[in-house]
mmCIF file of C-alpha atoms in Angstrom:
data_model
loop_
_atom_site.group_PDB
_atom_site.id
_atom_site.type_symbol
_atom_site.label_atom_id
_atom_site.label_comp_id
_atom_site.label_asym_id
_atom_site.label_seq_id
_atom_site.Cartn_x
_atom_site.Cartn_y
_atom_site.Cartn_z
ATOM 1 C CA MET A 25 65.039 97.812 128.802
ATOM 2 C CA PRO A 26 68.616 98.349 130.031
ATOM 3 C CA SER A 27 70.362 100.428 127.551
ATOM 4 C CA SER A 28 73.566 98.341 127.925
ATOM 5 C CA ALA A 29 71.707 95.261 126.332
ATOM 6 C CA LEU A 30 71.227 97.629 123.431
ATOM 7 C CA LYS A 31 73.496 97.825 120.275
ATOM 8 C CA LEU A 32 73.599 101.339 119.363
ATOM 9 C CA GLU A 33 75.124 103.219 116.501
ATOM 10 C CA GLN A 34 75.518 107.066 116.243
ATOM 11 C CA LEU A 35 75.424 108.697 112.917
ATOM 12 C CA GLN A 36 76.290 112.766 112.892
ATOM 13 C CA LEU A 37 75.065 114.758 109.969
ATOM 14 C CA HIS A 38 75.444 118.435 108.951
ATOM 15 C CA SER A 39 73.833 120.908 106.924
ATOM 16 C CA ASP A 40 74.381 120.775 103.127
ATOM 17 C CA GLY A 41 72.743 124.083 102.569
ATOM 18 C CA GLN A 42 69.272 122.277 101.781
ATOM 19 C CA THR A 43 68.763 119.789 104.503
ATOM 20 C CA PRO A 44 69.418 121.346 107.865
ATOM 21 C CA ASN A 45 69.908 117.865 109.762
ATOM 22 C CA SER A 46 70.823 118.444 113.508
ATOM 23 C CA PRO A 47 73.715 118.946 115.990
ATOM 24 C CA HIS A 48 72.189 116.019 117.779
ATOM 25 C CA PRO A 49 73.363 112.352 116.509
ATOM 26 C CA VAL A 50 71.012 109.993 114.873
ATOM 27 C CA LEU A 51 70.477 106.974 116.843
ATOM 28 C CA ILE A 52 70.452 103.684 115.377
ATOM 29 C CA TYR A 53 69.540 100.792 117.474
ATOM 30 C CA ARG A 54 70.349 97.491 115.927
ATOM 31 C CA ASP A 55 67.984 93.907 116.743
ATOM 32 C CA VAL A 56 66.092 95.704 119.581
ATOM 33 C CA PRO A 57 65.235 92.899 121.938
ATOM 34 C CA LEU A 58 61.410 92.607 121.725
ATOM 35 C CA ALA A 59 59.242 89.927 123.380
ATOM 36 C CA ASP A 60 56.422 89.747 120.924
ATOM 37 C CA ALA A 61 56.830 88.152 117.513
ATOM 38 C CA ASP A 62 54.366 90.807 116.254
ATOM 39 C CA LEU A 63 56.985 93.610 115.982
ATOM 40 C CA ALA A 64 54.815 96.261 115.059
ATOM 41 C CA SER A 65 52.544 95.964 118.088
ATOM 42 C CA ALA A 66 55.846 95.544 120.152
ATOM 43 C CA PHE A 67 57.422 98.787 118.726
ATOM 44 C CA GLU A 68 54.110 100.456 119.432
ATOM 45 C CA ARG A 69 53.995 99.553 122.953
ATOM 46 C CA LEU A 70 57.684 100.229 123.583
ATOM 47 C CA PHE A 71 57.644 103.776 122.254
ATOM 48 C CA ASP A 72 54.055 104.449 123.769
ATOM 49 C CA SER A 73 55.443 103.426 127.126
ATOM 50 C CA HIS A 74 58.478 105.936 126.652
ATOM 51 C CA LEU A 75 56.186 108.771 125.703
ATOM 52 C CA TRP A 76 56.890 108.686 121.962
ATOM 53 C CA PRO A 77 53.408 107.553 120.680
ATOM 54 C CA ALA A 78 53.337 105.408 117.741
ATOM 55 C CA ARG A 79 51.173 107.268 115.138
ATOM 56 C CA TRP A 80 51.436 105.075 111.879
ATOM 57 C CA ARG A 81 52.498 101.933 110.192
ATOM 58 C CA ALA A 82 53.887 102.316 106.579
ATOM 59 C CA GLN A 83 57.081 102.670 104.562
ATOM 60 C CA VAL A 84 59.523 105.541 104.520
ATOM 61 C CA PHE A 85 58.772 108.155 101.635
ATOM 62 C CA ASP A 86 61.153 107.531 98.758
ATOM 63 C CA TYR A 87 62.028 111.193 98.421
ATOM 64 C CA HIS A 88 63.970 113.354 100.437
ATOM 65 C CA HIS A 89 62.352 115.105 103.490
ATOM 66 C CA TYR A 90 62.578 115.982 107.022
ATOM 67 C CA HIS A 91 60.671 117.401 109.948
ATOM 68 C CA SER A 92 61.380 120.664 111.289
ATOM 69 C CA VAL A 93 59.080 120.768 114.396
ATOM 70 C CA CYS A 94 59.727 117.565 116.122
ATOM 71 C CA HIS A 95 61.978 114.532 116.433
ATOM 72 C CA GLU A 96 60.840 111.146 114.989
ATOM 73 C CA VAL A 97 61.533 107.393 115.733
ATOM 74 C CA LEU A 98 61.035 104.479 113.326
ATOM 75 C CA GLY A 99 60.831 100.934 114.320
ATOM 76 C CA VAL A 100 61.563 98.500 111.642
ATOM 77 C CA SER A 101 58.624 95.994 112.046
ATOM 78 C CA ARG A 102 59.030 93.867 108.872
ATOM 79 C CA GLY A 103 61.546 93.431 105.868
ATOM 80 C CA ARG A 104 64.514 95.309 105.188
ATOM 81 C CA ALA A 105 65.595 98.707 103.411
ATOM 82 C CA ARG A 106 68.370 100.760 102.250
ATOM 83 C CA LEU A 107 67.704 104.353 103.550
ATOM 84 C CA LYS A 108 69.594 107.543 102.799
ATOM 85 C CA LEU A 109 70.026 109.810 106.017
ATOM 86 C CA GLY A 110 71.105 113.583 105.823
ATOM 87 C CA GLY A 111 69.909 114.597 102.454
ATOM 88 C CA GLU A 112 71.106 114.274 98.653
ATOM 89 C CA ARG A 113 74.714 114.089 100.057
ATOM 90 C CA GLY A 114 73.960 112.042 103.156
ATOM 91 C CA GLN A 115 74.962 108.530 104.243
ATOM 92 C CA GLU A 116 73.284 105.311 103.186
ATOM 93 C CA ILE A 117 72.427 102.837 105.854
ATOM 94 C CA GLU A 118 70.686 99.294 105.819
ATOM 95 C CA VAL A 119 68.093 98.556 108.179
ATOM 96 C CA ALA A 120 66.071 95.163 108.867
ATOM 97 C CA ALA A 121 63.206 94.114 111.050
ATOM 98 C CA GLY A 122 63.936 94.639 114.790
ATOM 99 C CA ASP A 123 65.863 97.722 114.204
ATOM 100 C CA ALA A 124 64.846 101.390 115.413
ATOM 101 C CA LEU A 125 66.101 104.551 114.299
ATOM 102 C CA VAL A 126 65.798 108.123 116.254
ATOM 103 C CA LEU A 127 65.965 111.130 113.850
ATOM 104 C CA PRO A 128 66.507 114.342 115.591
ATOM 105 C CA ALA A 129 64.531 117.216 114.263
ATOM 106 C CA GLY A 130 65.893 118.346 110.698
ATOM 107 C CA THR A 131 67.416 115.063 109.714
ATOM 108 C CA GLY A 132 66.889 114.310 106.151
ATOM 109 C CA HIS A 133 65.594 110.690 105.110
ATOM 110 C CA CYS A 134 64.593 108.954 102.099
ATOM 111 C CA GLN A 135 63.913 105.266 101.131
ATOM 112 C CA LEU A 136 66.058 104.056 98.252
ATOM 113 C CA SER A 137 65.087 100.439 98.082
ATOM 114 C CA ALA A 138 63.250 97.931 100.149
ATOM 115 C CA SER A 139 61.830 94.430 100.213
ATOM 116 C CA ASP A 140 58.388 93.846 99.510
ATOM 117 C CA ASP A 141 57.269 93.442 102.985
ATOM 118 C CA PHE A 142 59.192 96.356 104.349
ATOM 119 C CA GLU A 143 57.259 98.340 107.198
ATOM 120 C CA VAL A 144 58.043 100.757 109.874
ATOM 121 C CA VAL A 145 56.080 102.057 112.812
ATOM 122 C CA GLY A 146 56.456 105.632 113.177
ATOM 123 C CA GLY A 147 56.272 107.794 116.240
ATOM 124 C CA TYR A 148 56.974 111.435 117.816
ATOM 125 C CA PRO A 149 57.388 112.813 121.418
ATOM 126 C CA VAL A 150 54.236 113.048 123.254
ATOM 127 C CA GLU A 151 52.158 116.206 122.226
ATOM 128 C CA ALA A 152 54.594 116.812 119.309
ATOM 129 C CA ASP A 153 52.894 117.787 115.982
ATOM 130 C CA TYR A 154 54.945 117.112 112.928
ATOM 131 C CA ASP A 155 55.527 118.945 109.690
ATOM 132 C CA LEU A 156 57.005 117.441 106.461
ATOM 133 C CA ILE A 157 59.506 119.380 104.449
ATOM 134 C CA ARG A 158 61.535 118.639 101.221
ATOM 135 C CA PRO A 159 64.838 120.140 101.230
ATOM 136 C CA GLU A 160 65.704 123.183 99.409
ATOM 137 C CA ALA A 161 68.059 126.377 99.986
ATOM 138 C CA ALA A 162 65.159 128.694 99.875
ATOM 139 C CA THR A 163 63.465 127.198 103.106
ATOM 140 C CA HIS A 164 66.724 126.086 104.917
ATOM 141 C CA ASP A 165 67.331 129.130 107.116
ATOM 142 C CA ALA A 166 63.624 129.419 108.519
ATOM 143 C CA ALA A 167 63.359 125.330 109.150
ATOM 144 C CA ALA A 168 67.044 125.693 110.762
ATOM 145 C CA ALA A 169 65.546 128.500 113.085
ATOM 146 C CA ARG A 170 62.482 125.953 113.993
ATOM 147 C CA ILE A 171 64.524 123.101 114.451
ATOM 148 C CA ALA A 172 66.483 125.105 117.094
ATOM 149 C CA GLN A 173 63.531 125.451 118.992
ATOM 150 C CA VAL A 174 62.532 121.774 119.405
ATOM 151 C CA PRO A 175 63.177 120.550 122.748
ATOM 152 C CA SER A 176 65.181 117.754 123.826
ATOM 153 C CA PRO A 177 62.879 114.822 124.634
ATOM 154 C CA VAL A 178 62.838 113.543 128.465
ATOM 155 C CA SER A 179 63.060 110.018 127.438
ATOM 156 C CA ASP A 180 64.598 107.790 124.766
ATOM 157 C CA PRO A 181 61.732 106.110 122.919
ATOM 158 C CA VAL A 182 63.875 102.698 123.068
ATOM 159 C CA ALA A 183 65.320 102.859 126.388
ATOM 160 C CA GLY A 184 63.351 105.110 128.212
ATOM 161 C CA THR A 185 64.971 107.981 130.570
ATOM 162 C CA GLN A 186 68.216 105.917 131.183
ATOM 163 C CA GLY A 187 68.657 105.568 127.311
ATOM 164 C CA ALA A 188 71.427 107.074 125.303
ATOM 165 C CA LEU A 189 69.282 109.955 123.808
ATOM 166 C CA VAL A 190 69.131 111.478 127.411
ATOM 167 C CA ASN A 191 72.790 111.923 127.751
ATOM 168 C CA LEU A 192 73.459 112.471 123.989
ATOM 169 C CA TRP A 193 70.789 115.066 123.060
ATOM 170 C CA ARG A 194 71.461 117.789 125.790
ATOM 171 C CA PRO A 195 69.975 121.157 125.284
ATOM 172 C CA GLY A 196 72.287 123.489 123.812
ATOM 173 C CA ASP A 197 74.509 121.089 121.925
ATOM 174 C CA GLY A 198 75.499 124.025 119.520
ATOM 175 C CA PRO A 199 74.413 125.346 116.372
ATOM 176 C CA ILE A 200 72.758 123.577 113.417
#
């Protein structure tokens, strides 16, 4: 899928002393052109083809959390939701079926509200394990150190090796 055909938004988030976030921007792809009416299956195939295997279908947790050992992709397969990214003092966004979010390691996320049918497909870079951390000052620095060690992926989960992530998430983009 050519990245020029994709509608991309970037969101830069910063540490608030509890949620580390990342020097890499969150990538929000709007209305990803998928050929299959079954968006969950289409997102699974798309992510798998770009070395970000899909691992689950569900909603986003309704509490603030982040992953310190891996990046995450979320493909909205049904419904709509209002999410908060970046922790308690982060930014609210609206997502709808067909949207995809690429969250760099450390990005806080929480579901604030959703339609009854809301569902996302979640995936992680190939061979990546994931953890789940709730933001707090006491664990911030250790988590930030782990996040700094997470490698940049070789491909964008939505657009592959020619996708925006490859150019925007260069190694050594700066401290968290």
